[in-house]
Coordinates of C-alpha atoms and ligand atoms in Angstrom, one line a residue:
Chain A
M134 CA -1.5 43.6 55.6
N135 CA 0.8 41.8 53.1
Y136 CA -0.6 43.1 49.9
I137 CA 0.9 42.0 46.6
L138 CA -1.3 44.6 44.9
S139 CA -3.2 47.5 46.2
V140 CA -4.9 50.5 44.6
S141 CA -5.7 53.7 46.4
D142 CA -8.1 56.4 45.2
L143 CA -7.8 55.1 41.7
S144 CA -9.9 57.0 39.2
K145 CA -10.1 57.1 35.4
S146 CA -12.6 58.8 33.2
F147 CA -13.0 59.1 29.4
G148 CA -14.7 62.6 29.2
A149 CA -18.0 62.1 30.9
V150 CA -17.7 58.3 31.3
T151 CA -16.1 57.3 34.6
V152 CA -14.7 53.8 34.4
A153 CA -12.9 53.9 37.8
D154 CA -14.3 56.0 40.6
E155 CA -12.1 56.5 43.7
Q156 CA -11.4 52.7 44.0
N157 CA -9.6 51.3 47.0
F158 CA -8.7 47.7 47.5
G159 CA -5.9 45.3 48.2
V160 CA -5.1 41.8 47.1
T161 CA -3.0 39.6 49.5
Q162 CA -0.3 37.3 48.3
G163 CA -1.7 34.0 47.1
E164 CA -5.3 35.1 47.1
A165 CA -7.9 34.4 44.4
L166 CA -10.1 37.4 43.9
G167 CA -13.2 37.5 41.7
I168 CA -14.6 40.6 40.0
I169 CA -18.2 40.9 38.7
G170 CA -20.3 43.7 37.5
P171 CA -22.6 44.6 34.6
N172 CA -21.4 45.2 31.1
G173 CA -19.5 48.5 30.8
A174 CA -19.0 48.7 34.5
G175 CA -15.3 49.3 34.1
K176 CA -13.9 45.8 34.9
T177 CA -11.6 45.5 31.8
S178 CA -10.6 49.1 32.3
L179 CA -9.4 48.2 35.8
F180 CA -7.2 45.5 34.3
N181 CA -5.9 48.1 31.8
L182 CA -5.0 50.4 34.7
I183 CA -3.3 47.6 36.7
T184 CA -1.3 46.4 33.7
G185 CA -0.4 49.8 32.4
T186 CA -2.1 49.9 29.0
L187 CA -4.2 52.7 30.5
A188 CA -3.0 55.6 32.6
P189 CA -5.2 56.6 35.6
T190 CA -6.6 60.2 35.9
S191 CA -5.6 60.0 39.6
G192 CA -4.6 57.6 42.3
T193 CA -1.8 55.1 42.8
I194 CA -1.2 51.4 42.1
T195 CA 1.2 49.6 44.4
Y196 CA 2.7 46.2 43.5
C197 CA 5.0 44.3 45.8
G198 CA 5.5 47.4 48.0
E199 CA 6.5 49.7 45.1
S200 CA 4.4 52.2 43.2
I201 CA 4.1 51.1 39.6
T202 CA 1.6 53.8 38.6
K203 CA 4.0 55.4 36.1
Q204 CA 5.7 52.3 34.9
S205 CA 5.3 50.9 31.3
A206 CA 3.2 47.9 30.6
A207 CA 6.3 45.9 29.5
L208 CA 8.1 46.6 32.8
R209 CA 5.0 45.6 34.9
C210 CA 4.8 42.3 33.0
K211 CA 8.5 41.6 33.6
K212 CA 7.9 42.2 37.3
G213 CA 5.3 39.4 37.2
I214 CA 1.9 40.9 36.3
A215 CA 0.3 39.0 33.4
R216 CA -3.2 39.3 31.9
S217 CA -5.4 37.7 29.4
F218 CA -7.3 40.0 27.0
Q219 CA -11.1 39.7 27.0
V220 CA -10.9 40.3 23.2
P221 CA -8.1 38.0 22.3
Q222 CA -5.0 39.7 20.9
P223 CA -3.0 36.9 19.3
F224 CA 0.2 37.4 17.2
S225 CA -1.9 36.2 14.2
G226 CA 1.0 35.6 11.9
M227 CA 2.9 33.4 14.4
T228 CA 2.2 29.9 15.4
V229 CA 0.6 29.0 18.8
F230 CA 4.0 27.8 20.0
E231 CA 5.7 31.0 18.9
N232 CA 3.0 33.0 20.7
A233 CA 3.9 31.2 23.8
L234 CA 7.6 31.5 23.2
V235 CA 7.3 35.3 22.9
A236 CA 6.0 35.4 26.5
A237 CA 8.6 32.9 27.8
T238 CA 11.6 34.7 26.2
Q239 CA 10.6 38.3 26.6
A240 CA 8.9 38.3 30.0
A241 CA 10.2 35.2 31.8
N242 CA 13.6 35.6 30.3
L243 CA 14.0 32.0 29.4
R244 CA 16.3 30.9 26.5
G245 CA 16.8 28.0 24.2
Q246 CA 15.8 24.5 25.4
A247 CA 14.6 25.7 28.8
A248 CA 12.1 28.1 27.0
Y249 CA 10.9 25.4 24.6
D250 CA 10.3 22.9 27.4
F251 CA 8.5 25.4 29.5
C252 CA 6.2 26.4 26.7
I253 CA 5.4 22.8 25.9
K254 CA 4.6 22.2 29.5
V255 CA 2.2 25.1 29.6
L256 CA 0.6 24.2 26.2
E257 CA -0.1 20.8 27.6
Q258 CA -1.7 22.3 30.7
T259 CA -3.9 24.6 28.6
E260 CA -4.7 21.8 26.1
L261 CA -3.3 23.6 23.1
L262 CA -0.2 21.4 22.5
A263 CA -1.9 19.5 19.6
K264 CA -2.3 22.9 17.9
A265 CA 1.2 24.1 18.6
N266 CA 2.1 24.5 14.9
I267 CA -1.1 26.2 13.8
V268 CA -0.9 29.9 12.9
A269 CA -2.7 31.8 15.6
G270 CA -4.8 33.7 13.1
Q271 CA -6.6 30.5 12.1
L272 CA -7.7 29.5 15.6
T273 CA -11.3 29.5 16.7
L274 CA -12.4 32.0 19.3
L275 CA -12.3 29.4 22.0
D276 CA -8.7 28.4 21.2
R277 CA -7.7 32.1 21.0
K278 CA -8.9 32.4 24.6
R279 CA -6.9 29.4 25.5
L280 CA -3.9 31.0 23.8
E281 CA -4.5 34.2 26.0
L282 CA -4.2 32.0 29.1
T283 CA -1.2 30.1 27.7
R284 CA 0.7 33.3 26.9
A285 CA -0.1 34.8 30.3
L286 CA 1.2 31.6 32.0
C287 CA 4.3 31.6 29.9
T288 CA 5.4 34.9 31.5
K289 CA 5.7 33.0 34.8
P290 CA 3.4 35.5 36.6
K291 CA 3.1 36.2 40.3
L292 CA -0.1 38.0 39.7
L293 CA -2.4 36.7 37.0
L294 CA -5.3 38.7 35.7
L295 CA -8.0 36.8 33.8
D296 CA -10.7 38.6 31.8
E297 CA -13.7 36.5 30.9
I298 CA -12.1 33.3 29.8
A299 CA -15.0 30.9 30.6
G300 CA -17.6 32.4 28.3
G301 CA -18.8 30.0 25.5
L302 CA -17.4 26.9 27.1
T303 CA -19.4 23.6 27.4
E304 CA -20.0 22.3 30.9
S305 CA -17.2 19.8 30.8
E306 CA -14.8 22.3 29.3
C307 CA -15.7 24.7 32.0
V308 CA -15.0 22.1 34.7
S309 CA -11.6 21.5 33.2
L310 CA -10.9 25.2 33.0
V311 CA -11.8 25.6 36.7
D312 CA -9.4 22.7 37.5
T313 CA -6.6 24.3 35.5
I314 CA -7.1 27.7 37.3
K315 CA -7.2 25.9 40.7
A316 CA -3.9 24.2 39.8
I317 CA -2.3 27.5 38.9
H318 CA -3.6 29.0 42.1
A319 CA -2.3 26.1 44.1
E320 CA 1.2 26.8 42.7
G321 CA 1.1 30.1 44.6
V322 CA 0.0 32.4 41.8
T323 CA -2.2 35.3 43.0
I324 CA -5.3 35.5 40.7
I325 CA -7.8 38.2 39.9
W326 CA -10.6 36.9 37.7
I327 CA -13.3 38.8 35.9
E328 CA -16.1 36.5 34.9
H329 CA -19.7 36.5 34.0
V330 CA -20.0 32.7 34.4
V331 CA -20.5 33.1 38.1
H332 CA -20.6 29.4 39.2
A333 CA -17.2 28.8 37.7
L334 CA -15.9 31.9 39.4
L335 CA -17.3 30.9 42.8
A336 CA -15.6 27.5 42.5
V337 CA -12.3 29.3 42.6
V338 CA -12.3 32.6 44.4
D339 CA -11.8 33.5 48.1
R340 CA -13.3 36.9 47.8
L341 CA -15.5 38.9 45.4
I342 CA -15.5 42.5 44.4
V343 CA -18.6 44.0 42.6
I344 CA -18.1 47.0 40.3
D345 CA -20.9 49.2 39.0
F346 CA -20.3 52.5 37.1
G347 CA -16.7 52.3 38.0
R348 CA -17.4 52.2 41.8
I349 CA -16.7 49.3 44.1
V350 CA -20.1 48.6 45.5
A351 CA -19.3 45.4 47.4
N352 CA -16.1 43.6 48.5
G353 CA -16.1 40.5 50.7
N354 CA -17.0 36.8 51.1
P355 CA -18.2 35.5 47.8
Q356 CA -21.5 33.9 48.9
Q357 CA -22.5 36.8 51.2
T358 CA -21.6 39.3 48.5
M359 CA -23.7 37.4 45.9
N360 CA -26.6 37.5 48.3
S361 CA -26.2 41.2 49.2
D362 CA -28.8 43.8 48.4
Q363 CA -26.4 45.7 46.1
V364 CA -25.8 42.7 43.9
R365 CA -29.4 41.7 43.8
E366 CA -30.3 45.2 42.7
I367 CA -27.7 45.3 40.0
Y368 CA -28.4 41.9 38.6
L369 CA -32.2 42.0 39.2
G370 CA -33.7 40.1 36.3
I371 CA -30.4 39.7 34.5
D372 CA -28.8 36.7 36.0
A373 CA -31.6 34.3 37.0
D374 CA -29.2 31.5 38.1
V375 CA -27.3 33.6 40.6
Chain B
M17 CA 6.9 13.5 33.0
K18 CA 8.8 12.5 29.9
N19 CA 8.8 15.0 27.2
D20 CA 8.2 13.5 23.7
N21 CA 8.3 16.8 21.9
T22 CA 11.2 18.5 20.3
V23 CA 11.4 21.9 18.8
R24 CA 13.2 22.5 15.6
F25 CA 13.8 25.4 13.3
T26 CA 14.6 23.6 10.1
P27 CA 11.9 21.7 8.1
K28 CA 12.6 18.0 7.6
N29 CA 13.5 18.4 4.0
Y30 CA 15.9 21.2 4.7
V31 CA 19.0 19.3 3.5
V32 CA 18.1 19.8 -0.1
T33 CA 17.4 23.5 0.3
A34 CA 20.6 24.0 2.2
V35 CA 22.7 22.3 -0.4
L36 CA 21.0 24.4 -3.1
L37 CA 21.7 27.5 -1.1
A38 CA 25.4 26.5 -0.7
I39 CA 25.8 25.9 -4.4
V40 CA 24.3 29.2 -5.4
T41 CA 26.4 31.0 -2.8
A42 CA 29.6 29.4 -4.0
A43 CA 28.7 30.1 -7.7
L44 CA 28.0 33.7 -6.9
A45 CA 31.3 34.0 -4.9
A46 CA 33.1 32.8 -8.0
A47 CA 31.2 35.0 -10.4
P48 CA 34.3 37.1 -11.5
Y49 CA 35.7 33.9 -12.9
W50 CA 32.8 33.0 -15.1
L51 CA 30.9 36.2 -15.8
G52 CA 31.7 38.7 -18.5
R53 CA 32.5 42.3 -17.6
A54 CA 29.1 43.8 -18.3
D55 CA 27.3 40.9 -16.6
L56 CA 29.6 41.2 -13.6
R57 CA 28.7 44.9 -13.3
L58 CA 25.1 44.0 -13.4
A59 CA 25.5 41.2 -10.8
G60 CA 27.2 43.7 -8.5
E61 CA 24.4 46.2 -8.9
I62 CA 21.8 43.4 -8.1
M63 CA 23.7 42.6 -5.0
L64 CA 23.5 46.2 -3.9
Y65 CA 19.8 46.3 -4.5
I66 CA 19.3 43.0 -2.6
S67 CA 21.1 44.7 0.3
L68 CA 18.9 47.8 0.2
A69 CA 15.7 45.8 -0.2
T70 CA 16.6 43.4 2.6
L71 CA 17.2 46.3 5.0
W72 CA 14.0 48.2 3.9
N73 CA 12.1 44.9 4.4
L74 CA 13.5 44.6 8.0
L75 CA 12.2 48.1 8.7
A76 CA 8.8 48.0 7.0
G77 CA 8.1 44.3 6.9
Y78 CA 9.1 43.5 10.4
A79 CA 9.4 46.7 12.5
G80 CA 6.4 48.3 10.8
L81 CA 8.6 51.4 10.1
V82 CA 7.5 52.3 6.6
S83 CA 10.3 54.7 5.8
V84 CA 10.4 56.5 2.4
G85 CA 13.6 58.3 3.5
Q86 CA 16.3 55.6 3.4
Q87 CA 18.0 57.6 0.6
A88 CA 19.2 59.8 3.5
Y89 CA 21.5 57.0 4.6
V90 CA 22.5 55.9 1.1
G91 CA 23.5 59.5 0.3
L92 CA 25.2 60.0 3.6
G93 CA 27.2 56.8 3.2
G94 CA 28.3 57.9 -0.3
Y95 CA 29.3 61.3 0.9
M96 CA 31.2 60.0 3.9
L97 CA 33.2 57.7 1.6
F98 CA 34.2 60.6 -0.5
A99 CA 34.9 62.8 2.5
F100 CA 37.1 60.3 4.3
T101 CA 39.0 59.1 1.2
I102 CA 39.6 62.6 -0.3
F103 CA 40.3 64.7 2.8
I104 CA 41.6 62.3 5.3
G105 CA 43.2 59.7 3.0
V106 CA 41.5 56.7 4.5
P107 CA 41.6 53.7 2.2
P108 CA 38.2 53.2 0.5
I109 CA 37.6 49.8 2.0
L110 CA 38.1 51.2 5.5
A111 CA 35.9 54.2 4.7
I112 CA 32.9 51.8 4.1
P113 CA 32.6 50.7 7.8
I114 CA 33.3 54.3 8.9
A115 CA 30.3 55.4 6.8
G116 CA 28.3 52.8 8.7
V117 CA 29.3 54.1 12.1
I118 CA 28.5 57.7 11.1
G119 CA 25.1 56.5 9.7
A120 CA 24.3 54.9 13.0
L121 CA 25.3 58.0 15.0
L122 CA 23.1 60.3 12.8
A123 CA 20.2 57.8 12.9
I124 CA 20.0 58.2 16.7
P125 CA 18.8 61.8 16.8
V126 CA 16.8 61.2 13.6
A127 CA 15.0 58.3 15.4
F128 CA 14.1 60.5 18.4
L129 CA 12.5 62.9 15.9
V130 CA 10.6 60.7 13.5
F131 CA 9.5 58.1 16.1
R132 CA 7.2 60.8 17.5
L133 CA 5.3 60.4 14.2
R134 CA 2.9 57.5 13.4
G135 CA 1.9 55.8 10.2
A136 CA 1.8 58.1 7.1
Y137 CA 3.3 61.0 9.2
F138 CA 6.3 58.8 9.9
A139 CA 6.7 58.1 6.2
I140 CA 6.5 61.7 5.3
G141 CA 8.8 62.6 8.2
T142 CA 11.5 60.3 7.0
W143 CA 11.3 61.8 3.5
V144 CA 11.6 65.4 4.9
I145 CA 14.7 64.3 6.8
A146 CA 16.2 62.9 3.6
E147 CA 15.5 66.2 1.8
V148 CA 17.2 68.1 4.7
F149 CA 20.2 65.8 4.2
R150 CA 20.2 66.6 0.5
L151 CA 20.0 70.3 0.9
S152 CA 22.7 70.3 3.6
F153 CA 25.2 68.4 1.5
A154 CA 24.4 70.7 -1.4
Q155 CA 25.8 73.5 0.8
I156 CA 29.2 71.9 1.4
S157 CA 31.4 73.4 -1.3
A158 CA 34.4 71.2 -0.4
L159 CA 32.3 68.3 -1.6
G160 CA 31.3 70.1 -4.8
G161 CA 28.1 71.8 -3.5
G162 CA 25.1 71.3 -5.7
S163 CA 26.9 69.9 -8.7
G164 CA 28.9 67.2 -6.8
T165 CA 32.4 65.8 -7.1
S166 CA 34.4 62.8 -8.3
I167 CA 37.0 60.5 -6.6
P168 CA 40.5 61.3 -7.8
A169 CA 42.0 58.7 -10.0
S170 CA 44.9 58.1 -7.6
I171 CA 42.5 56.8 -4.9
V172 CA 40.7 54.5 -7.4
K173 CA 44.1 53.1 -8.5
S174 CA 45.1 52.5 -4.9
M175 CA 42.4 49.8 -4.6
A176 CA 43.9 47.6 -7.3
E177 CA 46.3 48.1 -10.2
T178 CA 44.3 46.8 -13.2
R179 CA 40.8 47.6 -14.2
A180 CA 39.8 43.9 -14.2
A181 CA 41.1 43.5 -10.7
R182 CA 39.2 46.6 -9.6
E183 CA 36.0 45.3 -11.1
S184 CA 36.4 41.9 -9.4
L185 CA 37.1 43.6 -6.1
S186 CA 34.1 45.8 -6.5
Y187 CA 31.8 42.8 -7.1
W188 CA 33.2 40.9 -4.2
L189 CA 32.6 43.9 -1.9
A190 CA 29.0 44.1 -3.1
F191 CA 28.5 40.3 -2.8
G192 CA 30.2 40.2 0.6
L193 CA 28.1 43.0 2.0
A194 CA 24.9 41.5 0.6
A195 CA 25.7 38.1 2.1
F196 CA 26.6 39.7 5.4
I197 CA 23.4 41.8 5.5
I198 CA 21.2 38.8 4.7
L199 CA 23.0 36.6 7.3
F200 CA 22.7 39.4 9.9
V201 CA 19.0 39.9 9.3
Y202 CA 18.4 36.2 9.4
L203 CA 20.2 35.7 12.6
Y204 CA 18.7 38.8 14.1
L205 CA 15.2 37.5 13.3
R206 CA 16.0 34.1 14.8
S207 CA 17.2 35.6 18.0
S208 CA 15.0 36.5 20.9
K209 CA 15.1 40.1 19.8
G210 CA 13.9 39.1 16.4
L211 CA 11.0 37.2 18.0
A212 CA 10.1 40.4 19.8
L213 CA 10.2 42.3 16.6
T214 CA 7.9 39.8 14.8
A215 CA 5.5 40.0 17.8
I216 CA 5.4 43.8 17.5
R217 CA 4.6 43.4 13.8
D218 CA 1.6 41.3 14.6
N219 CA 0.2 43.1 17.7
E220 CA 1.7 46.0 19.6
L221 CA -0.8 45.9 22.4
A222 CA -0.1 42.2 23.1
A223 CA 3.6 42.7 22.6
S224 CA 3.9 45.5 25.2
S225 CA 1.7 43.5 27.6
L226 CA 4.2 40.5 27.3
G227 CA 7.2 42.5 28.4
I228 CA 8.5 43.8 25.1
D229 CA 9.8 47.4 25.0
I230 CA 8.4 48.4 21.6
W231 CA 10.2 51.7 21.4
K232 CA 13.6 50.2 22.2
T233 CA 13.2 47.3 19.8
K234 CA 12.2 49.6 16.9
F235 CA 14.9 52.1 17.8
F236 CA 17.6 49.4 17.7
T237 CA 16.3 48.1 14.4
Y238 CA 16.2 51.5 12.9
V239 CA 19.7 52.5 13.9
V240 CA 21.2 49.2 12.8
S241 CA 19.5 49.3 9.4
A242 CA 20.6 52.9 9.0
A243 CA 24.2 51.9 9.6
L244 CA 24.1 49.1 7.1
T245 CA 22.2 51.2 4.6
S246 CA 25.0 53.8 4.9
M247 CA 27.6 51.1 4.2
V248 CA 25.7 50.1 1.1
G249 CA 25.5 53.7 0.0
A250 CA 29.3 54.0 0.4
L251 CA 29.8 51.0 -1.8
I252 CA 27.3 52.3 -4.4
F253 CA 29.2 55.5 -4.8
L254 CA 32.6 53.8 -4.7
Q255 CA 31.4 52.1 -7.9
K256 CA 30.0 55.2 -9.5
L257 CA 33.1 57.2 -8.6
R258 CA 31.0 60.4 -8.9
I259 CA 28.5 61.8 -6.4
S260 CA 26.0 64.7 -6.4
P261 CA 23.2 65.6 -4.0
D262 CA 20.5 64.7 -6.5
A263 CA 22.0 61.3 -7.3
A264 CA 23.0 60.6 -3.7
F265 CA 19.6 61.4 -2.1
S266 CA 17.4 60.2 -5.0
V267 CA 14.0 59.0 -3.6
N268 CA 13.4 57.2 -6.9
D269 CA 16.6 55.2 -7.1
W270 CA 17.1 54.3 -3.4
T271 CA 13.6 54.0 -2.1
A272 CA 10.9 53.8 -4.8
F273 CA 12.6 51.0 -6.7
V274 CA 13.5 49.3 -3.4
I275 CA 9.9 49.3 -2.2
F276 CA 8.9 47.9 -5.6
I277 CA 11.4 45.1 -5.2
V278 CA 10.2 44.2 -1.7
V279 CA 6.5 44.3 -2.6
I280 CA 6.8 42.1 -5.7
G281 CA 9.2 39.7 -4.0
G282 CA 7.2 39.4 -0.8
I283 CA 7.3 41.7 2.2
G284 CA 8.0 40.2 5.6
T285 CA 10.1 37.4 4.3
I286 CA 13.9 37.1 3.8
E287 CA 13.6 35.4 0.4
G288 CA 11.2 38.1 -0.9
P289 CA 13.6 41.0 -1.4
I290 CA 16.2 38.7 -3.1
I291 CA 13.7 37.3 -5.6
G292 CA 12.2 40.8 -6.0
A293 CA 15.6 42.3 -6.9
I294 CA 16.2 39.6 -9.6
I295 CA 12.7 40.2 -11.1
F296 CA 13.3 44.0 -11.0
F297 CA 16.5 43.7 -12.9
A298 CA 15.1 41.2 -15.4
L299 CA 12.3 43.7 -16.2
R300 CA 14.8 46.5 -16.4
E301 CA 17.1 44.7 -18.7
T302 CA 14.3 43.6 -21.1
L303 CA 12.2 46.8 -21.0
A304 CA 14.8 49.5 -20.7
D305 CA 14.3 50.4 -24.4
L306 CA 10.7 51.4 -23.7
G307 CA 11.7 54.6 -21.9
T308 CA 8.8 55.8 -19.8
G309 CA 6.9 52.7 -20.8
Y310 CA 9.3 50.8 -18.6
L311 CA 8.2 52.7 -15.5
I312 CA 4.5 52.3 -16.4
T313 CA 5.1 48.5 -16.7
L314 CA 6.8 48.4 -13.3
G315 CA 3.8 50.2 -11.8
V316 CA 1.3 47.8 -13.5
V317 CA 3.3 44.8 -12.3
A318 CA 3.4 46.1 -8.8
I319 CA -0.4 46.8 -8.7
I320 CA -1.2 43.3 -10.1
I321 CA 1.0 41.6 -7.6
M322 CA -0.4 43.7 -4.7
L323 CA -4.0 42.7 -5.7
K324 CA -3.4 39.1 -6.7
A325 CA -0.6 38.0 -4.4
P326 CA -0.2 40.2 -1.4
N327 CA 2.6 38.0 -0.2
G328 CA 4.5 38.5 -3.4
I329 CA 6.2 36.1 -5.7
W330 CA 7.9 34.3 -2.8
G331 CA 4.6 33.9 -1.1
I332 CA 3.3 32.0 -4.1
L333 CA 6.4 29.8 -4.4
R334 CA 6.5 29.1 -0.6
D335 CA 2.8 28.1 -0.5
R336 CA 3.1 26.0 -3.7
F337 CA 6.2 24.1 -2.9
D338 CA 6.4 24.4 0.9
I339 CA 10.0 25.5 0.9
S340 CA 12.1 27.9 2.9
F341 CA 15.7 28.9 2.3
F342 CA 15.9 30.9 5.5
P343 CA 13.6 29.0 7.9
L344 CA 12.3 31.1 10.7
L345 CA 9.4 29.0 11.8
Y346 CA 9.6 27.0 15.0
R347 CA 8.1 23.5 14.6
V348 CA 7.1 21.3 17.5
E349 CA 7.4 17.7 16.6
N350 CA 6.1 14.8 18.6
Q351 CA 8.4 11.8 18.3
K352 CA 5.6 9.3 19.0
Q353 CA 3.1 10.7 16.5
D354 CA 5.3 11.9 13.7
R355 CA 7.3 8.8 13.1
Ligands
ATP139 N1 -10.4 53.8 25.4 C1 -11.7 54.1 25.7 N2 -12.2 55.3 25.3 C2 -13.5 55.7 25.6 N3 -14.3 54.9 26.3 C3 -13.8 53.7 26.7 C4 -12.5 53.3 26.4 N4 -12.3 52.0 26.9 C5 -13.5 51.7 27.5 N5 -14.4 52.7 27.4 C6 -15.8 52.7 28.0 O1 -15.7 52.5 29.3 C7 -16.7 51.7 29.8 C8 -16.2 50.6 30.6 O2 -15.6 49.6 29.7 P1 -15.0 48.3 30.2 O3 -14.5 47.6 29.0 O4 -14.0 48.5 31.3 O5 -16.2 47.5 30.8 P2 -16.4 46.0 31.3 O6 -16.8 46.1 32.7 O7 -15.1 45.3 31.1 O8 -17.6 45.5 30.4 P3 -17.8 44.0 29.8 O9 -18.5 43.2 30.9 O10 -18.8 44.3 28.7 O11 -16.5 43.5 29.4 C9 -17.6 51.3 28.6 O12 -18.7 52.2 28.5 C10 -16.6 51.6 27.4 O13 -17.3 51.9 26.3
MG140 MG1 -14.7 43.7 30.0

């Protein structure tokens, strides 16, 4: 298989809490993979492990044929792994444009006019251009989430990790977000998307992974996985619209 | 798709500010021709403090490295000037950059040591290192040990024949170094490395996840600022002509006052340390007769500013008049909408 990313026997625990339990899976080049699971299941922790802000207890992470398990977060980003944070982490004293520019210059290595033009193009795509000169600390939560997506895109990622970016959107905003993500996917970017807004997720992903207590309990076709017994059990009485 | 947006650094009204800046710079460069002797001395001293404050601000205000041990490099620079001029016969003006190089070389192992510490421990660590420097230099009997030494008159005379010429030269060195340091910090912050540094200041987690090597960026900033601080130190003691471990590694003179200057002027801005230094000297000149009352006043002023205006005096001026002498902000302007 031509995996862009694969994890094998990946485990991580904080004392008694296991957030990743012997996980094994691969993501093929150009795929869109969805991840769901109850609160505290370990979804964000998995992103932290993949991006390098968290070190695994055991196991390996392979990206583009090379083990990145021991590499720094900065290096992984430079190699094309970008993520949005579930809890936005803006550079609050810098403007929206400057936030984008950090990603374009430090990760995508663009300079001068090329960097400016690229950032403006991405800001247009994520509908933040009108707020380009606003200091990020003054943005609403919704715009901070847009900024997370903007910065991730400005790194020119090969693998894009999105962590709950659809929460709190109105129906029409959600539709336009789905269109944006589809467009990014169509450009050849591999996507892993953690999302509680399941209908938005299912509109994009080719495959679904379900995580519970750090374990991968289901992995396969989105519709079949949603209808599987494991998912019904986990979500019983929680997500009525599933 | 046609792009209607342009990105610019300088605000639209920058011409006025730039002209003002040019006039002030020219006037200061010509100060030896229009200032009296005592005032010229004072102006030179202000320049040296502007330099120290600008460098400390780069460390604490941008790189988040709150050092209380920069006196280590001031003292080291001073001692290197004395050592190279007295023992090796290097001309004083050449000894200043040499002091800078040695400061950088020593800062490398020091950085490896103190960068293991975080927050308050980092601050204390830098102070301990400065004390180690002080105690070490007190052991060197060739440099006068604990009581210190002076520069021989022949070396002083070699710089310029007359006293007036020496005083002008001394001022120009201080002015030139301050101008160089401000320009360097400004261009550094405008560069892509500077953008990385500002990002680190705001959010280290996001910065590292966007490809920034935090350790390397801070390391570079620390070493460069140590080098420049050593050069300032060399110049300070070239003017004093006398050095001793207590004067060279004084935490009061080279760090406490400097922190005061940066805090009242406005931390994390280029203009702040400049304004802060002017205010500090204005206070010192008017209150010096008060004795300890002077230090108490400084403390009270600092506390009031920290409580009432956390962005310092420059923060107030900037917000009130929307000005910037050293613009760092990128502005996106839409041709269609803005005109
Ligand atoms: N640094 C940490 N130290 C200790 N425990 C942690 C740490 N980070 C996460 N945890 C715990 O690990 C568990 C999994 O957290 P994680 O954020 O990965 O969940 P999640 O699946 O993303 O949940 P949500 O849907 O609420 O975002 C939680 O119980 C959390 O409290
Ligand atoms: Mg989460």
